[in-house]
Amino acid sequence: MNKGKAGKSHIISGLFVFLILGIFAVFSTLLVLLGANAYRGTVDKSAYRSEERILRSFIRGAVQADDARNVIFVGSEEGRDVIRFEYDFDGEAYVKRLYCADGALRELFTSADREFVPNEGEPIIDAKQMRAEVQNGLLTVTLTDSDGEELAVHVALRAGVQP
Amino acid sequence: MKKGKSNALLMELLIVALFFAIAAVVLVEVFAAAGNQARRADILSRAQFCVQEIAEQLYAAPDEAAALGEMGFSAEDGVWTLSLDDFTVTVTASRGDTPAGEMRRASVTASDGEGTLLSVPVSKYVSGEAAE
């Protein structure tokens, strides 16, 4: 009788130990998952903002660098919106173009005589489409990313833009 | 003797579990703090983009009030306010006459419940003829 009681008690304490270990394992896993999720969320968000910052800074920097010289043109070439910057080095005319082609925002710097071939541009960052327009001295560049989300960048032109 | 051994094992397991529970509490607090920091950084980034965009649009606008109205701002006591998801943008604009033209000034500020996130000044000089 006593032996039976002792055996039962031994089984219960053994089960209790396993229960504690089980709970501990479950909570440890939950903690790891929680941490991994928090980390992934933070990294994803910061990567997205970083891309956005690169895009904004790139467009703003490119436009503002040449704004004072009044050499910025906004128009359409090869069926796509293009921001064109014209340069003159030692009497030679050069053109820098910003546009979207093959799923990327591209920059192409060539001689002004050379034909515009969109695929030749250096890809800067992923973007599906770019629209550019100027209204009352405000250049608005709208970029559509691969997820279809639109990002608008406004740059006030100090020297104006050519039609 | 066996019962004593079993109790000792149980105690040891309880102590280990307690130790890990304390470590878990500390980790959860660290995760929460990291999450909060990341959220603040995200808000600050968005506020910076937003304020910069508004400042550029204000600079180019011939009429600040009309431009701010178009952007969704509402005016109260000379202060223009736009409430967004996590922060509020306020704009104060003023015009000062100078002998040769007009000086247009504005201040674009983003703030949230914890205080000012950032503030960007906008100044534009419009010569006399252009201002008329």
Coordinates of C-alpha atoms in Angstrom, one line a residue:
Chain A
M1 CA 0.0 0.0 0.0
N2 CA 2.8 2.4 1.1
K3 CA 4.9 1.2 -1.8
G4 CA 2.0 2.1 -4.2
K5 CA 1.6 5.6 -2.8
A6 CA 5.4 6.2 -3.0
G7 CA 5.4 5.1 -6.7
K8 CA 2.5 7.3 -7.5
S9 CA 4.2 10.3 -5.9
H10 CA 7.4 9.5 -7.8
I11 CA 5.5 9.5 -11.1
I12 CA 3.8 12.9 -10.2
S13 CA 7.1 14.5 -9.3
G14 CA 8.7 13.2 -12.6
L15 CA 5.8 14.5 -14.6
F16 CA 6.1 17.9 -12.7
V17 CA 9.7 18.1 -13.8
F18 CA 8.8 17.4 -17.4
L19 CA 6.0 19.9 -17.2
I20 CA 8.4 22.6 -15.9
L21 CA 10.9 21.7 -18.7
G22 CA 8.1 21.8 -21.3
I23 CA 6.9 25.2 -20.1
F24 CA 10.4 26.5 -20.1
A25 CA 11.0 25.1 -23.7
V26 CA 7.8 26.7 -25.0
F27 CA 8.6 30.1 -23.4
S28 CA 12.2 30.0 -24.6
T29 CA 10.9 29.3 -28.2
L30 CA 8.4 32.1 -27.9
L31 CA 11.1 34.5 -26.7
V32 CA 13.4 33.6 -29.6
L33 CA 10.5 34.0 -32.1
L34 CA 9.5 37.4 -30.6
G35 CA 13.1 38.6 -30.8
A36 CA 13.5 37.4 -34.4
N37 CA 10.3 39.1 -35.4
A38 CA 11.2 42.3 -33.7
Y39 CA 14.6 42.2 -35.4
R40 CA 13.3 41.4 -38.8
G41 CA 10.6 44.2 -38.6
T42 CA 13.3 46.7 -37.6
V43 CA 15.7 45.7 -40.3
D44 CA 12.9 45.7 -43.0
K45 CA 11.7 49.1 -42.0
S46 CA 15.1 50.6 -41.8
A47 CA 16.0 49.1 -45.2
Y48 CA 12.9 50.6 -46.7
R49 CA 13.6 54.1 -45.2
S50 CA 17.2 53.9 -46.3
E51 CA 16.1 53.2 -49.9
E52 CA 13.7 56.1 -49.7
R53 CA 16.4 58.4 -48.3
I54 CA 18.8 57.3 -51.1
L55 CA 16.2 58.1 -53.8
R56 CA 15.3 61.4 -52.4
S57 CA 18.9 62.5 -51.7
F58 CA 19.9 61.3 -55.2
I59 CA 17.3 63.2 -57.1
R60 CA 17.6 66.3 -54.9
G61 CA 21.4 66.3 -55.0
A62 CA 21.4 65.9 -58.8
V63 CA 18.9 68.7 -59.4
Q64 CA 20.3 71.1 -56.9
A65 CA 23.9 70.6 -58.0
D66 CA 23.1 71.9 -61.5
D67 CA 20.1 74.2 -60.7
A68 CA 22.2 77.4 -60.5
R69 CA 23.5 76.9 -64.0
N70 CA 20.0 76.7 -65.4
V71 CA 20.7 73.6 -67.5
I72 CA 17.9 71.3 -66.4
F73 CA 15.3 70.2 -68.9
V74 CA 12.3 68.1 -68.2
G75 CA 10.7 66.2 -71.1
S76 CA 10.0 62.9 -72.8
E77 CA 12.4 60.8 -74.8
E78 CA 12.0 57.3 -76.2
G79 CA 8.5 57.3 -74.6
R80 CA 9.6 57.9 -71.0
D81 CA 10.0 61.0 -68.8
V82 CA 13.5 62.2 -68.6
I83 CA 15.3 64.9 -66.6
R84 CA 18.1 66.1 -68.7
F85 CA 21.1 68.1 -67.6
E86 CA 23.2 69.8 -70.3
Y87 CA 26.9 70.5 -69.9
D88 CA 29.6 72.2 -71.9
F89 CA 33.2 71.1 -71.4
D90 CA 35.8 72.8 -73.6
G91 CA 33.2 73.4 -76.3
E92 CA 32.0 69.8 -76.2
A93 CA 28.4 69.3 -75.4
Y94 CA 27.4 66.5 -72.9
V95 CA 24.1 65.3 -71.5
K96 CA 23.2 63.6 -68.3
R97 CA 19.9 61.9 -68.2
L98 CA 17.8 60.6 -65.3
Y99 CA 15.0 58.2 -66.2
C100 CA 13.5 54.8 -65.5
A101 CA 14.2 51.8 -67.7
D102 CA 14.2 48.0 -67.1
G103 CA 12.9 48.3 -63.5
A104 CA 15.5 50.8 -62.3
L105 CA 16.1 54.5 -62.0
R106 CA 19.1 55.1 -64.3
E107 CA 21.6 57.7 -64.9
L108 CA 23.3 58.1 -68.3
F109 CA 26.1 60.6 -69.1
T110 CA 27.0 60.8 -72.8
S111 CA 28.1 63.1 -75.5
A112 CA 25.2 65.3 -76.7
D113 CA 25.6 63.9 -80.3
R114 CA 25.2 60.3 -79.1
E115 CA 21.8 58.7 -79.5
F116 CA 19.8 58.0 -76.4
V117 CA 19.7 54.3 -75.6
P118 CA 17.8 53.8 -72.3
N119 CA 19.4 50.4 -71.4
E120 CA 22.9 51.9 -71.4
G121 CA 22.2 53.9 -68.3
E122 CA 23.8 53.0 -64.9
P123 CA 21.1 51.6 -62.6
I124 CA 20.8 53.6 -59.4
I125 CA 18.0 51.9 -57.5
D126 CA 14.9 49.7 -58.3
A127 CA 12.0 51.7 -59.6
K128 CA 9.2 50.8 -62.1
Q129 CA 8.3 54.2 -63.4
M130 CA 9.3 57.8 -63.1
R131 CA 7.2 60.9 -63.9
A132 CA 8.6 64.4 -63.9
E133 CA 6.9 67.7 -64.2
V134 CA 7.5 71.3 -63.5
Q135 CA 4.9 73.7 -62.3
N136 CA 5.6 77.2 -60.9
G137 CA 9.2 76.5 -60.4
L138 CA 8.5 73.3 -58.5
L139 CA 9.9 70.1 -60.0
T140 CA 7.9 67.1 -58.9
V141 CA 9.4 63.6 -59.5
T142 CA 7.1 60.7 -58.8
L143 CA 8.7 57.3 -58.7
T144 CA 6.8 54.0 -58.6
D145 CA 8.7 51.2 -56.9
S146 CA 8.5 47.5 -57.7
D147 CA 5.6 47.1 -55.2
G148 CA 3.6 49.8 -57.0
E149 CA 4.0 52.3 -54.2
E150 CA 4.5 55.9 -55.3
L151 CA 7.1 58.2 -53.9
A152 CA 7.0 61.9 -54.7
V153 CA 10.0 64.2 -54.5
H154 CA 9.6 67.9 -54.7
V155 CA 12.5 70.2 -55.5
A156 CA 12.1 74.0 -55.7
L157 CA 14.1 75.2 -58.6
R158 CA 16.0 78.4 -57.8
A159 CA 17.1 79.1 -61.4
G160 CA 14.2 77.6 -63.2
V161 CA 13.9 74.8 -65.7
Q162 CA 13.9 74.8 -69.5
P163 CA 10.8 73.6 -71.2
Chain B
M1 CA 17.1 8.8 0.3
K2 CA 15.5 8.6 -3.2
K3 CA 12.8 11.1 -2.2
G4 CA 15.6 13.5 -1.1
K5 CA 17.4 13.1 -4.4
S6 CA 14.2 13.8 -6.4
N7 CA 13.5 16.9 -4.3
A8 CA 17.0 18.2 -4.9
L9 CA 16.6 17.7 -8.7
L10 CA 13.3 19.5 -8.6
M11 CA 14.8 22.4 -6.6
E12 CA 17.7 22.6 -9.1
L13 CA 15.3 22.7 -12.0
L14 CA 13.2 25.3 -10.3
I15 CA 16.3 27.5 -9.7
V16 CA 17.4 27.1 -13.3
A17 CA 13.9 27.9 -14.6
L18 CA 13.8 31.0 -12.3
F19 CA 17.1 32.1 -13.6
F20 CA 16.0 31.8 -17.2
A21 CA 12.7 33.5 -16.4
I22 CA 14.6 36.5 -15.1
A23 CA 16.8 36.5 -18.2
A24 CA 13.7 36.3 -20.3
V25 CA 12.1 39.3 -18.6
V26 CA 15.3 41.3 -19.2
L27 CA 15.3 40.2 -22.9
V28 CA 11.7 41.1 -23.3
E29 CA 12.4 44.6 -21.9
V30 CA 15.4 44.9 -24.3
F31 CA 13.2 43.9 -27.3
A32 CA 10.5 46.3 -26.3
A33 CA 13.1 49.2 -25.9
A34 CA 14.7 48.3 -29.3
G35 CA 11.2 48.2 -30.9
N36 CA 10.4 51.6 -29.4
Q37 CA 13.7 53.0 -30.6
A38 CA 13.1 51.7 -34.1
R39 CA 9.6 53.1 -34.1
R40 CA 10.9 56.6 -33.0
A41 CA 13.6 56.4 -35.7
D42 CA 11.0 55.6 -38.3
I43 CA 8.8 58.5 -37.2
L44 CA 11.8 60.8 -37.3
S45 CA 12.7 59.7 -40.8
R46 CA 9.1 60.2 -42.1
A47 CA 8.9 63.5 -40.3
Q48 CA 12.1 64.6 -42.0
F49 CA 10.9 63.6 -45.5
C50 CA 7.6 65.2 -44.9
V51 CA 9.0 68.5 -43.5
Q52 CA 11.5 68.7 -46.4
E53 CA 8.8 68.2 -49.0
I54 CA 6.6 70.9 -47.4
A55 CA 9.6 73.3 -47.2
E56 CA 10.4 72.8 -50.9
Q57 CA 6.8 73.3 -51.9
L58 CA 6.5 76.4 -49.7
Y59 CA 9.7 77.8 -51.2
A60 CA 8.2 77.5 -54.8
A61 CA 4.7 78.7 -53.9
P62 CA 3.8 82.2 -54.9
D63 CA 1.1 82.2 -52.2
E64 CA 1.9 80.3 -49.0
A65 CA -1.6 80.2 -47.7
A66 CA -3.0 78.7 -50.9
A67 CA -0.2 76.1 -51.1
L68 CA -0.7 75.1 -47.4
G69 CA -4.5 74.8 -47.9
E70 CA -3.9 72.5 -50.9
M71 CA -1.6 70.3 -48.8
G72 CA -4.4 69.9 -46.3
F73 CA -3.3 72.3 -43.6
S74 CA -5.8 74.2 -41.5
A75 CA -5.1 77.6 -40.1
E76 CA -5.7 78.8 -36.5
D77 CA -4.3 82.1 -35.1
G78 CA -1.7 82.3 -37.9
V79 CA -0.4 78.8 -37.3
W80 CA -1.1 76.2 -40.0
T81 CA -1.5 72.6 -38.7
L82 CA -1.6 69.2 -40.4
S83 CA -2.1 66.1 -38.3
L84 CA -0.6 62.9 -39.7
D85 CA -0.6 59.4 -38.3
D86 CA 2.3 59.7 -35.8
F87 CA 3.2 63.4 -35.8
T88 CA 1.8 66.8 -36.4
V89 CA 3.3 69.4 -38.7
T90 CA 2.9 73.1 -38.0
V91 CA 3.9 76.0 -40.2
T92 CA 4.3 79.6 -39.3
A93 CA 4.8 82.0 -42.2
S94 CA 5.6 85.7 -42.3
R95 CA 6.4 88.4 -44.9
G96 CA 8.6 91.4 -44.2
D97 CA 9.1 94.4 -46.5
T98 CA 12.6 95.5 -47.3
P99 CA 13.6 98.6 -49.3
A100 CA 14.2 96.4 -52.4
G101 CA 11.6 93.8 -52.1
E102 CA 10.0 91.3 -49.8
M103 CA 11.5 88.7 -47.4
R104 CA 9.3 85.6 -47.0
R105 CA 10.0 83.4 -44.0
A106 CA 8.4 80.3 -42.8
S107 CA 9.2 77.6 -40.2
V108 CA 8.1 74.0 -40.7
T109 CA 8.0 72.0 -37.5
A110 CA 7.2 68.4 -36.9
S111 CA 6.3 67.3 -33.4
D112 CA 4.7 64.4 -31.6
G113 CA 3.5 63.7 -28.0
E114 CA 7.1 63.6 -26.8
G115 CA 8.1 67.0 -28.2
T116 CA 9.6 68.6 -31.3
L117 CA 11.1 66.2 -33.8
L118 CA 12.6 68.7 -36.1
S119 CA 12.2 72.2 -37.5
V120 CA 13.2 73.5 -40.9
P121 CA 13.3 77.2 -41.8
V122 CA 12.4 78.5 -45.2
S123 CA 13.5 81.9 -46.4
K124 CA 12.9 83.4 -49.8
Y125 CA 13.8 86.9 -51.0
V126 CA 11.4 88.2 -53.7
S127 CA 12.7 91.4 -55.4
G128 CA 10.3 94.4 -55.5
E129 CA 9.2 93.9 -59.1
A130 CA 8.5 90.2 -58.7
A131 CA 6.7 90.7 -55.5
E132 CA 4.2 93.1 -57.0

